[in-house]
Amino acid sequence: MALEPPLSRVQRWMQEVVVHPGSIDEALASKAARAEVPPERLGDVVLPSRTLAPAQRVEIYQRMYLLRMEEALGIDYPALARFLGPRGFRDLVRDYVASFPSRSYTLNRLGDHLPAFVLTAGGLRHRGFCHDLARLELAMTEVFDETETPSLSAEAVAAVPAEAWAAARLRPIAAFRLLALRYPANAYVQSIRGRGHRHPRPRRKDGWLAVYRRNYSVRRLELSLPAYRLLSELVAGAPLGPAVAAAARRRPGSGAGPTQLYRWFRGWMAKGLFMGLEGLEPSTNRL
Amino acid sequence: MNRWNLPDLGIGVGLRTVHFGHILSRRPAVDWFEVLSENFMDTGGHPLWVLDQVTERYPIALHGVSMSIGGTDPLDREYLRKLKALAARTRAHWVSDHLCWTGVAGRNVHDLLPMPYNEEALRHTAARVRQVSEILERPLVLENPSSYVEFASSTLTEWEFLSRLGQEADCGLLLDVNNVYVSSFNHGFDPRVYIDSVPADRVVQYHVAGHTNKGTHILDSHSDHAVAEVWELFRRSCRRTGNVSTLYEWDEDIPDFDVLHAEALKARAYREEPARPPARVARGA
């Protein structure tokens, strides 16, 4: 008797087969696929062609699935892919999409869980380095896609009375991320972007980084630890006065003196890291 | 002319990232651009900025890959809301997607998966097309897919399914002549019968593309020049529909813009023949 499953069942079956990471025979015989269409009834669901058996025809879709996932994640994680090599990255992608399949109409967010997944993925060498690479590359894609927000202008900054700065809170642009790294992930990303650059070894080396977008271009700014801490507090909404005072107190002699603080602050403003000032007196709050 | 009087925009190409710089700096004399909807729905960065520049200078049509019009999950209302907003932002002449499904149970496999062509699938898809057209406040345009699988439960040919779908849901057709060729090879039908059978007055756009012949089957790879047989199918169809907006697709191993544009302009030789009135086609035939 012919098997005529309803549309919903056909689709559930075909999806289970297409996303299965094993061979086509394993996919057809998997528990999930078998629950919809027994493998021995395949010929009742899919017709053969002149040249291909039903299983071979379905296999075309199955083979393309992982290739497409690998291509999409390779675009977002080129440094991680380079570090792991083709086979290592393919294995990671296969395991990742089995745990975190796309549930969105866009592939842009497919890799959102990859940094966390790297922490538990099986068979991964240099896990900490891979984690930092993934975190950095995710931050870069997020910054790339963030909403464009205008930066605070020099005129707006100049218009703030000196006495108002202590209470001011700086609001960062949307396309901004701060990262504390334990491995030289930024140097690795840089090394794959230029020819002839030597890749740094995946050894422990603390680093701090701001990832931001300027003129629609994603940029990375290496920070010292005191600068990272100050920027973190400002981004978290701390008023400028107490944050600066805390930075100066934190490590006397560390270089976070008034002159250095002023240089950092001026540099961050020039790079357009902030979009607004809050907490000013009403007369100065219309910037 | 199609039944909605949607214009013949001429010969266009797809807007692709690798060509952004060329398009903005050289302003090539392209008639129009087709924009992949999903690439611009969730970005506020450089791609959207480029799209805004392109929209100022060129006519746009939106083309999507994730509507899953044949899927059995509920329609994604958030997706449709964003699609409608993007259509308004780009002043898109029409919005198209594919006759396919892309996933169920909340998943998206990001492929254009094939439908069985039978009464159940027709009723299901027609109802969804009507919903989408109502939400978008414009007729949905659907592209015939290329496919590698035929279902035993199909009782209609693909061209019969498309004709019936047009009648029942009043949707437009983006006729991909390469997909017709690919599927005809894979399934063993005569592509000329397909071309001669689709409702000519519903064709609002053509796709022409290259493919990869694997011997046992053809992959719709969009990776090469179109073969002569595909161009001939295009010529044959243009005789029925009159000149209709035409787009050349090239998505793998994308060449320099000028090479792509030159390939697209080959369409002139096939569509600018002595003008003939479109064949009289009964409404919905």
XYZ file of C-alpha atoms in Angstrom:
572
model
C 0.000 0.000 0.000
C 1.338 3.419 -0.944
C 2.485 5.629 1.872
C 1.024 9.136 1.506
C 2.086 11.092 4.544
C 0.612 14.556 5.018
C 2.670 17.599 4.113
C 3.700 18.301 7.705
C 5.016 14.778 8.122
C 6.915 14.845 4.844
C 8.584 18.041 5.945
C 9.483 16.773 9.409
C 10.943 13.631 7.855
C 12.937 15.439 5.199
C 14.346 17.924 7.692
C 15.483 15.152 10.006
C 17.292 13.485 7.119
C 18.801 16.686 5.741
C 20.291 17.868 9.045
C 21.632 14.466 10.058
C 25.454 14.637 10.207
C 26.061 10.999 9.258
C 25.764 9.130 5.989
C 22.489 9.155 4.072
C 21.780 5.601 5.184
C 22.334 6.573 8.805
C 20.137 9.618 8.322
C 17.284 7.637 6.805
C 17.542 5.050 9.559
C 17.815 7.554 12.401
C 15.183 7.350 15.096
C 13.739 10.776 14.284
C 13.474 10.097 10.539
C 12.212 6.575 11.024
C 9.403 7.892 13.215
C 8.041 9.767 10.196
C 8.944 7.479 7.289
C 10.381 3.967 7.725
C 13.506 3.683 5.564
C 12.124 0.650 3.778
C 9.215 2.827 2.581
C 11.429 5.548 1.112
C 10.430 4.577 -2.409
C 6.812 5.300 -1.521
C 7.704 8.878 -0.671
C 10.490 9.867 -3.067
C 10.655 8.778 -6.685
C 13.862 7.665 -8.379
C 15.197 9.564 -11.378
C 16.747 8.086 -14.493
C 20.136 8.234 -12.813
C 19.622 8.426 -9.060
C 17.890 6.289 -6.471
C 15.566 8.028 -3.998
C 18.204 8.038 -1.259
C 20.777 9.593 -3.589
C 18.357 12.358 -4.482
C 17.700 13.245 -0.846
C 21.428 13.010 -0.173
C 22.020 16.024 -2.437
C 20.161 18.194 0.079
C 21.790 16.489 3.051
C 25.322 17.101 1.774
C 24.645 20.743 1.077
C 23.330 21.434 4.572
C 26.591 21.166 6.466
C 28.528 22.846 3.659
C 26.175 25.807 3.920
C 26.492 25.983 7.700
C 30.284 25.779 7.432
C 30.359 28.517 4.852
C 28.149 30.800 6.951
C 30.140 30.297 10.134
C 33.404 30.566 8.248
C 32.427 34.069 7.178
C 31.804 35.125 10.774
C 34.714 33.188 12.300
C 37.572 33.269 9.759
C 40.336 33.355 12.385
C 38.896 30.449 14.345
C 38.486 28.512 11.098
C 42.085 29.222 10.153
C 43.372 28.187 13.547
C 41.420 24.915 13.633
C 42.099 24.041 10.004
C 39.474 22.744 7.530
C 38.851 19.435 9.251
C 38.836 20.813 12.780
C 36.476 23.631 11.857
C 34.174 21.277 9.947
C 33.934 19.012 12.993
C 33.209 21.984 15.231
C 30.486 23.261 12.881
C 28.890 19.810 12.645
C 28.686 19.502 16.420
C 27.662 23.120 16.923
C 24.696 23.167 14.543
C 23.489 19.889 16.052
C 23.246 21.718 19.399
C 22.392 25.193 18.128
C 20.597 24.907 14.792
C 19.443 28.067 13.085
C 16.077 29.226 14.337
C 16.114 32.498 12.489
C 15.349 33.674 8.983
C 18.877 35.053 8.826
C 22.217 33.279 8.969
C 23.739 36.380 10.522
C 22.925 35.147 14.013
C 23.781 31.482 13.469
C 27.075 31.839 15.315
C 25.805 33.681 18.386
C 26.314 30.685 20.671
C 29.622 29.540 19.234
C 31.904 31.123 21.887
C 29.985 29.408 24.683
C 29.890 26.161 22.718
C 33.653 26.204 22.273
C 34.025 25.944 26.043
C 32.411 22.505 26.057
C 33.040 21.198 22.526
C 34.691 17.815 22.469
C 38.180 17.210 21.115
C 39.228 20.848 20.976
C 42.863 21.693 21.624
C 43.824 25.128 22.922
C 40.273 25.613 24.115
C 40.966 28.898 25.923
C 42.573 30.434 22.856
C 39.702 29.241 20.646
C 37.224 30.712 23.103
C 38.907 34.107 22.995
C 39.100 34.007 19.192
C 35.396 33.207 19.017
C 34.483 35.941 21.514
C 36.453 38.507 19.565
C 35.020 37.489 16.196
C 31.491 37.481 17.569
C 32.038 40.984 18.956
C 33.260 42.079 15.527
C 30.172 40.739 13.734
C 27.881 42.289 16.325
C 29.577 45.649 15.952
C 29.400 45.330 12.167
C 25.622 44.877 12.267
C 24.727 47.263 15.092
C 22.471 50.225 14.542
C 24.318 53.343 13.470
C 24.301 55.960 16.239
C 25.917 59.381 15.861
C 28.941 60.061 18.019
C 29.185 62.936 20.430
C 30.540 65.925 18.536
C 33.530 67.991 19.582
C 31.232 70.998 19.798
C 28.925 69.213 22.191
C 31.832 68.236 24.391
C 33.264 71.752 24.327
C 29.932 73.186 25.406
C 29.891 71.285 28.683
C 30.873 73.559 31.577
C 33.904 72.302 33.450
C 31.943 71.937 36.703
C 29.376 69.668 35.013
C 31.796 66.940 33.986
C 32.075 65.198 37.351
C 28.398 64.185 37.316
C 28.278 63.407 33.612
C 27.565 59.890 32.447
C 28.822 58.866 29.030
C 26.653 56.694 26.851
C 28.598 54.549 24.368
C 27.611 54.165 20.735
C 25.656 51.001 19.958
C 28.482 49.594 17.844
C 30.842 49.161 20.790
C 32.070 46.147 22.756
C 34.716 45.758 25.460
C 36.671 42.553 25.856
C 39.119 41.213 28.431
C 41.116 38.452 26.752
C 43.399 35.808 28.241
C 45.112 34.893 24.979
C 46.545 36.882 22.038
C 43.358 36.574 19.987
C 43.589 40.107 18.639
C 47.131 39.542 17.388
C 45.950 36.338 15.707
C 43.056 38.091 13.979
C 45.494 40.727 12.821
C 47.944 38.113 11.586
C 45.448 36.495 9.218
C 44.528 39.830 7.699
C 47.989 40.681 6.475
C 50.305 38.640 4.320
C 53.472 37.330 5.835
C 52.418 38.038 9.390
C 53.446 35.388 11.872
C 50.646 33.882 13.865
C 51.137 34.306 17.612
C 51.281 31.131 19.625
C 48.175 30.270 21.616
C 49.833 30.917 24.956
C 48.386 32.798 27.883
C 48.738 36.547 27.515
C 46.215 38.948 29.003
C 44.920 41.732 26.810
C 42.112 44.264 26.752
C 40.291 45.498 23.736
C 37.593 47.876 22.564
C 35.813 46.854 19.352
C 33.901 49.692 17.747
C 32.699 50.993 14.415
C 33.743 54.249 12.856
C 32.611 55.373 9.406
C 31.005 51.934 8.958
C 34.346 50.215 9.489
C 34.937 47.808 12.412
C 38.028 48.761 14.400
C 39.900 47.291 17.337
C 41.621 49.385 19.986
C 44.054 47.718 22.378
C 43.803 49.042 25.907
C 45.902 48.902 29.051
C 44.258 47.317 32.080
C 43.663 50.684 33.830
C 42.167 52.115 30.645
C 39.958 49.038 30.238
C 38.739 49.336 33.821
C 37.933 53.006 33.474
C 36.167 52.492 30.169
C 34.217 49.575 31.645
C 32.968 51.742 34.489
C 32.009 54.565 32.167
C 30.159 52.210 29.840
C 28.370 50.735 32.853
C 27.036 54.203 33.629
C 29.352 55.449 36.377
C 29.591 59.259 36.608
C 32.809 60.524 35.133
C 34.157 62.146 38.330
C 33.986 59.095 40.633
C 35.147 56.765 37.838
C 38.211 58.875 37.152
C 38.966 59.247 40.836
C 38.733 55.505 41.297
C 41.048 54.937 38.353
C 43.615 57.305 39.808
C 43.363 55.654 43.226
C 43.372 52.092 41.969
C 47.043 51.820 41.230
C 49.064 54.833 42.174
C 52.055 55.030 39.916
C 50.446 52.848 37.274
C 50.304 55.660 34.813
C 46.649 56.414 35.406
C 47.437 59.963 36.528
C 45.504 63.048 35.455
C 47.566 63.555 32.301
C 47.145 59.961 31.162
C 43.463 59.984 32.019
C 42.999 63.112 29.956
C 44.811 61.518 27.003
C 42.655 58.411 27.162
C 39.509 60.416 27.417
C 40.469 62.682 24.545
C 41.390 59.658 22.408
C 38.114 57.900 23.096
C 36.167 61.004 22.217
C 38.150 61.429 18.999
C 37.383 57.831 18.043
C 33.692 58.509 18.522
C 33.120 55.886 21.217
C 30.379 57.890 22.915
C 27.052 59.061 21.633
C 25.674 61.033 24.528
C 26.132 62.654 27.873
C 23.663 62.176 30.683
C 23.412 63.540 34.167
C 24.234 67.104 33.206
C 22.409 70.091 34.632
C 19.286 70.948 32.628
C 20.967 73.976 31.085
C 23.663 71.814 29.518
C 21.617 68.714 28.799
C 20.411 69.739 25.374
C 23.580 68.618 23.616
C 2.383 43.306 -19.675
C 1.586 41.400 -16.528
C -1.813 41.715 -14.912
C -0.598 44.112 -12.211
C 1.139 46.453 -14.667
C 4.385 45.986 -12.793
C 7.009 47.642 -14.990
C 9.679 46.109 -17.152
C 12.730 47.427 -15.294
C 15.114 46.149 -17.968
C 18.162 44.012 -17.249
C 19.485 43.913 -13.706
C 21.903 42.078 -11.474
C 21.938 41.076 -7.827
C 23.412 43.492 -5.308
C 26.359 41.629 -3.792
C 28.834 42.668 -1.108
C 31.895 42.159 -3.292
C 30.581 44.799 -5.721
C 29.629 47.481 -3.192
C 32.740 49.572 -3.812
C 32.457 49.360 -7.589
C 28.782 50.265 -7.611
C 29.193 53.285 -5.354
C 32.310 54.635 -7.031
C 31.576 53.836 -10.703
C 27.803 54.080 -10.727
C 27.504 51.477 -13.499
C 24.680 51.814 -16.003
C 22.645 48.920 -14.644
C 18.899 49.087 -15.157
C 18.029 47.798 -11.686
C 19.224 45.729 -8.726
C 17.700 42.746 -7.006
C 18.330 42.807 -3.264
C 18.425 39.717 -1.053
C 15.976 40.746 1.635
C 17.454 38.821 4.551
C 20.882 40.392 4.056
C 19.511 43.796 4.990
C 16.743 43.150 7.488
C 18.905 42.945 10.603
C 21.834 45.190 10.009
C 22.289 48.823 10.819
C 25.823 48.969 9.506
C 27.605 49.283 6.207
C 25.289 47.043 4.137
C 22.254 49.133 5.002
C 24.140 52.346 4.296
C 25.141 50.991 0.875
C 21.583 49.876 0.194
C 20.307 53.361 0.918
C 22.803 54.800 -1.584
C 21.838 52.239 -4.221
C 18.151 52.847 -3.618
C 18.657 56.529 -4.389
C 20.088 55.732 -7.815
C 18.538 52.500 -9.047
C 15.168 50.730 -9.078
C 15.011 47.853 -6.597
C 13.142 44.566 -6.270
C 13.388 42.467 -3.119
C 14.068 38.752 -3.312
C 13.934 36.542 -0.237
C 14.948 33.021 0.720
C 13.375 32.513 4.148
C 9.638 33.092 3.858
C 9.018 29.334 3.769
C 5.715 29.861 2.005
C 5.186 26.116 1.697
C 6.247 25.336 5.243
C 3.910 23.911 7.828
C 5.148 26.073 10.702
C 3.134 29.262 11.275
C 4.169 32.237 9.169
C 6.844 34.323 10.853
C 5.028 37.605 11.488
C 8.149 39.390 12.690
C 9.935 38.444 9.492
C 7.043 39.729 7.418
C 6.921 42.973 9.398
C 10.612 43.585 8.725
C 10.216 42.605 5.080
C 7.414 45.095 4.638
C 9.505 47.815 6.262
C 12.451 47.019 3.983
C 10.188 47.130 0.922
C 9.018 50.578 1.974
C 12.554 51.768 2.684
C 13.824 50.641 -0.728
C 10.639 51.562 -2.608
C 10.796 48.022 -3.984
C 8.777 47.421 -7.141
C 7.848 43.956 -5.904
C 8.742 41.385 -3.282
C 9.540 37.817 -4.260
C 10.477 34.554 -2.605
C 10.458 30.884 -3.606
C 7.889 28.144 -3.904
C 9.488 26.007 -1.225
C 9.816 25.464 2.488
C 12.934 26.185 4.537
C 12.372 24.375 7.810
C 9.862 23.166 10.380
C 9.644 22.809 14.154
C 11.192 26.239 14.573
C 14.317 25.416 12.606
C 15.628 26.946 9.423
C 17.929 24.800 7.313
C 18.482 27.729 4.930
C 17.761 25.720 1.830
C 14.944 25.905 -0.696
C 13.403 22.532 0.029
C 11.001 20.928 -2.440
C 7.244 20.606 -2.130
C 5.047 17.720 -3.123
C 2.670 19.041 -5.763
C -0.785 17.880 -4.760
C -4.110 19.302 -3.632
C -3.165 19.402 0.044
C 0.022 21.366 -0.626
C -1.846 23.644 -3.021
C -4.567 24.530 -0.508
C -1.996 25.053 2.219
C 0.319 27.228 0.128
C -2.467 29.278 -1.436
C -3.846 30.182 1.985
C -0.419 31.347 3.113
C 0.201 33.329 -0.055
C -3.068 35.168 0.497
C -2.072 35.943 4.093
C 1.347 37.223 3.066
C -0.050 39.371 0.263
C -2.484 40.896 2.722
C 0.262 41.649 5.238
C 2.618 43.072 2.618
C -0.254 44.904 0.934
C 0.972 43.808 -2.469
C 0.863 40.628 -4.535
C 3.538 38.164 -3.528
C 5.773 37.015 -6.370
C 7.031 33.429 -6.199
C 9.954 31.858 -8.010
C 9.837 28.343 -9.391
C 12.555 26.394 -7.540
C 15.184 24.059 -8.872
C 14.850 20.676 -7.233
C 16.518 17.318 -6.918
C 13.672 15.301 -5.430
C 10.226 14.335 -6.737
C 7.571 13.133 -4.345
C 5.443 10.101 -5.024
C 2.460 11.965 -3.605
C 2.596 14.649 -6.330
C -0.468 14.637 -8.540
C 0.319 17.856 -10.409
C 3.301 18.951 -12.436
C 5.173 21.949 -11.128
C 3.804 24.176 -13.870
C 0.272 22.993 -13.146
C 0.833 23.691 -9.464
C 2.100 27.199 -10.202
C -0.826 27.920 -12.506
C -3.346 26.741 -9.935
C -1.558 28.656 -7.200
C -1.746 31.809 -9.310
C -5.466 31.308 -9.786
C -6.231 30.564 -6.169
C -3.932 33.049 -4.463
C -3.431 35.694 -7.162
C 0.346 35.688 -6.917
C 2.963 36.701 -9.451
C 5.631 34.481 -10.929
C 9.362 35.018 -11.000
C 10.205 32.596 -13.772
C 13.734 31.230 -13.384
C 14.483 29.669 -16.748
C 17.660 28.073 -15.426
C 15.653 26.386 -12.672
C 13.265 25.076 -15.304
C 16.218 23.644 -17.188
C 17.849 22.184 -14.049
C 14.650 20.530 -12.867
C 13.844 19.251 -16.360
C 17.202 17.472 -16.425
C 16.829 16.143 -12.884
C 13.234 14.981 -13.311
C 13.161 14.155 -16.992
C 10.492 16.473 -18.377
C 10.484 18.692 -21.443
C 11.382 22.243 -20.342
C 9.604 23.694 -23.356
C 6.307 22.292 -22.138
C 6.919 23.977 -18.768
C 7.777 27.303 -20.418
C 4.736 27.110 -22.678
C 2.400 26.269 -19.824
C 3.045 28.849 -17.120
C 0.551 31.722 -16.975
C 2.296 34.382 -19.053
C 0.362 37.281 -17.586
C 1.632 36.443 -14.092
C 5.320 36.568 -15.017
C 6.724 39.769 -13.542
C 10.414 38.867 -13.524
C 12.922 36.443 -15.041
C 16.011 34.868 -13.558
C 18.792 33.582 -15.773
C 21.808 31.824 -14.267
C 24.539 29.267 -14.702
C 24.580 25.802 -13.183
C 26.877 22.841 -12.584
C 26.281 19.599 -14.442
C 27.359 16.694 -12.252
C 26.535 14.068 -14.839
C 23.841 12.313 -12.872
C 22.115 15.554 -11.968
C 22.480 19.317 -12.332
C 23.111 21.606 -9.375
C 21.643 25.097 -9.432
C 24.952 26.642 -8.416
C 24.696 30.169 -9.887
C 28.406 29.848 -10.482
C 28.946 30.292 -14.187
C 27.742 31.600 -17.508
C 24.340 30.393 -18.618
C 24.347 27.623 -21.207
C 22.806 28.149 -24.643
C 19.819 25.943 -23.838
C 18.878 28.198 -20.938
C 19.085 31.303 -23.100
C 16.879 29.606 -25.668
C 14.295 28.864 -23.000
C 14.465 32.521 -22.057
C 13.866 33.532 -25.666
C 10.970 31.118 -25.945
C 9.353 32.476 -22.804
C 9.852 36.133 -23.767
C 7.845 35.465 -26.902
C 4.899 34.600 -24.675
C 5.309 37.240 -22.005
C 6.803 40.144 -23.887
C 9.765 41.884 -22.324
C 9.794 41.420 -18.564
C 12.319 42.562 -15.945
C 15.289 40.232 -16.220
C 18.019 39.484 -13.738
C 21.229 37.499 -14.053
C 22.136 35.555 -10.903
C 25.750 34.798 -10.024
C 26.364 33.842 -6.406
C 29.393 31.554 -6.317
C 32.847 32.471 -7.587
C 31.367 35.896 -8.276
C 33.323 37.639 -11.047
C 34.172 41.313 -11.383
C 31.151 43.492 -11.777
C 31.791 44.206 -15.451
C 31.900 40.480 -16.266
C 28.657 39.909 -14.409
C 26.978 42.850 -16.077
C 28.165 41.758 -19.522
C 26.661 38.314 -18.916
C 23.384 39.908 -17.880
C 23.334 42.109 -20.965
C 23.371 39.030 -23.178
C 19.671 38.959 -22.376
C 19.199 41.871 -24.777
C 19.817 39.615 -27.732
C 17.073 37.279 -26.616
C 14.437 39.676 -25.442
C 14.759 42.609 -27.842
C 13.356 40.839 -30.834
C 10.690 42.459 -32.975
C 7.963 43.274 -30.556
C 5.094 40.876 -30.472
C 2.056 41.303 -28.341
C 2.013 38.924 -25.423
C -0.022 35.825 -26.053
C -3.602 36.139 -25.011
C -3.906 34.199 -21.855
C -7.116 33.609 -20.035
C -6.974 35.122 -16.577
C -5.416 32.605 -14.296
C -4.667 30.121 -17.020
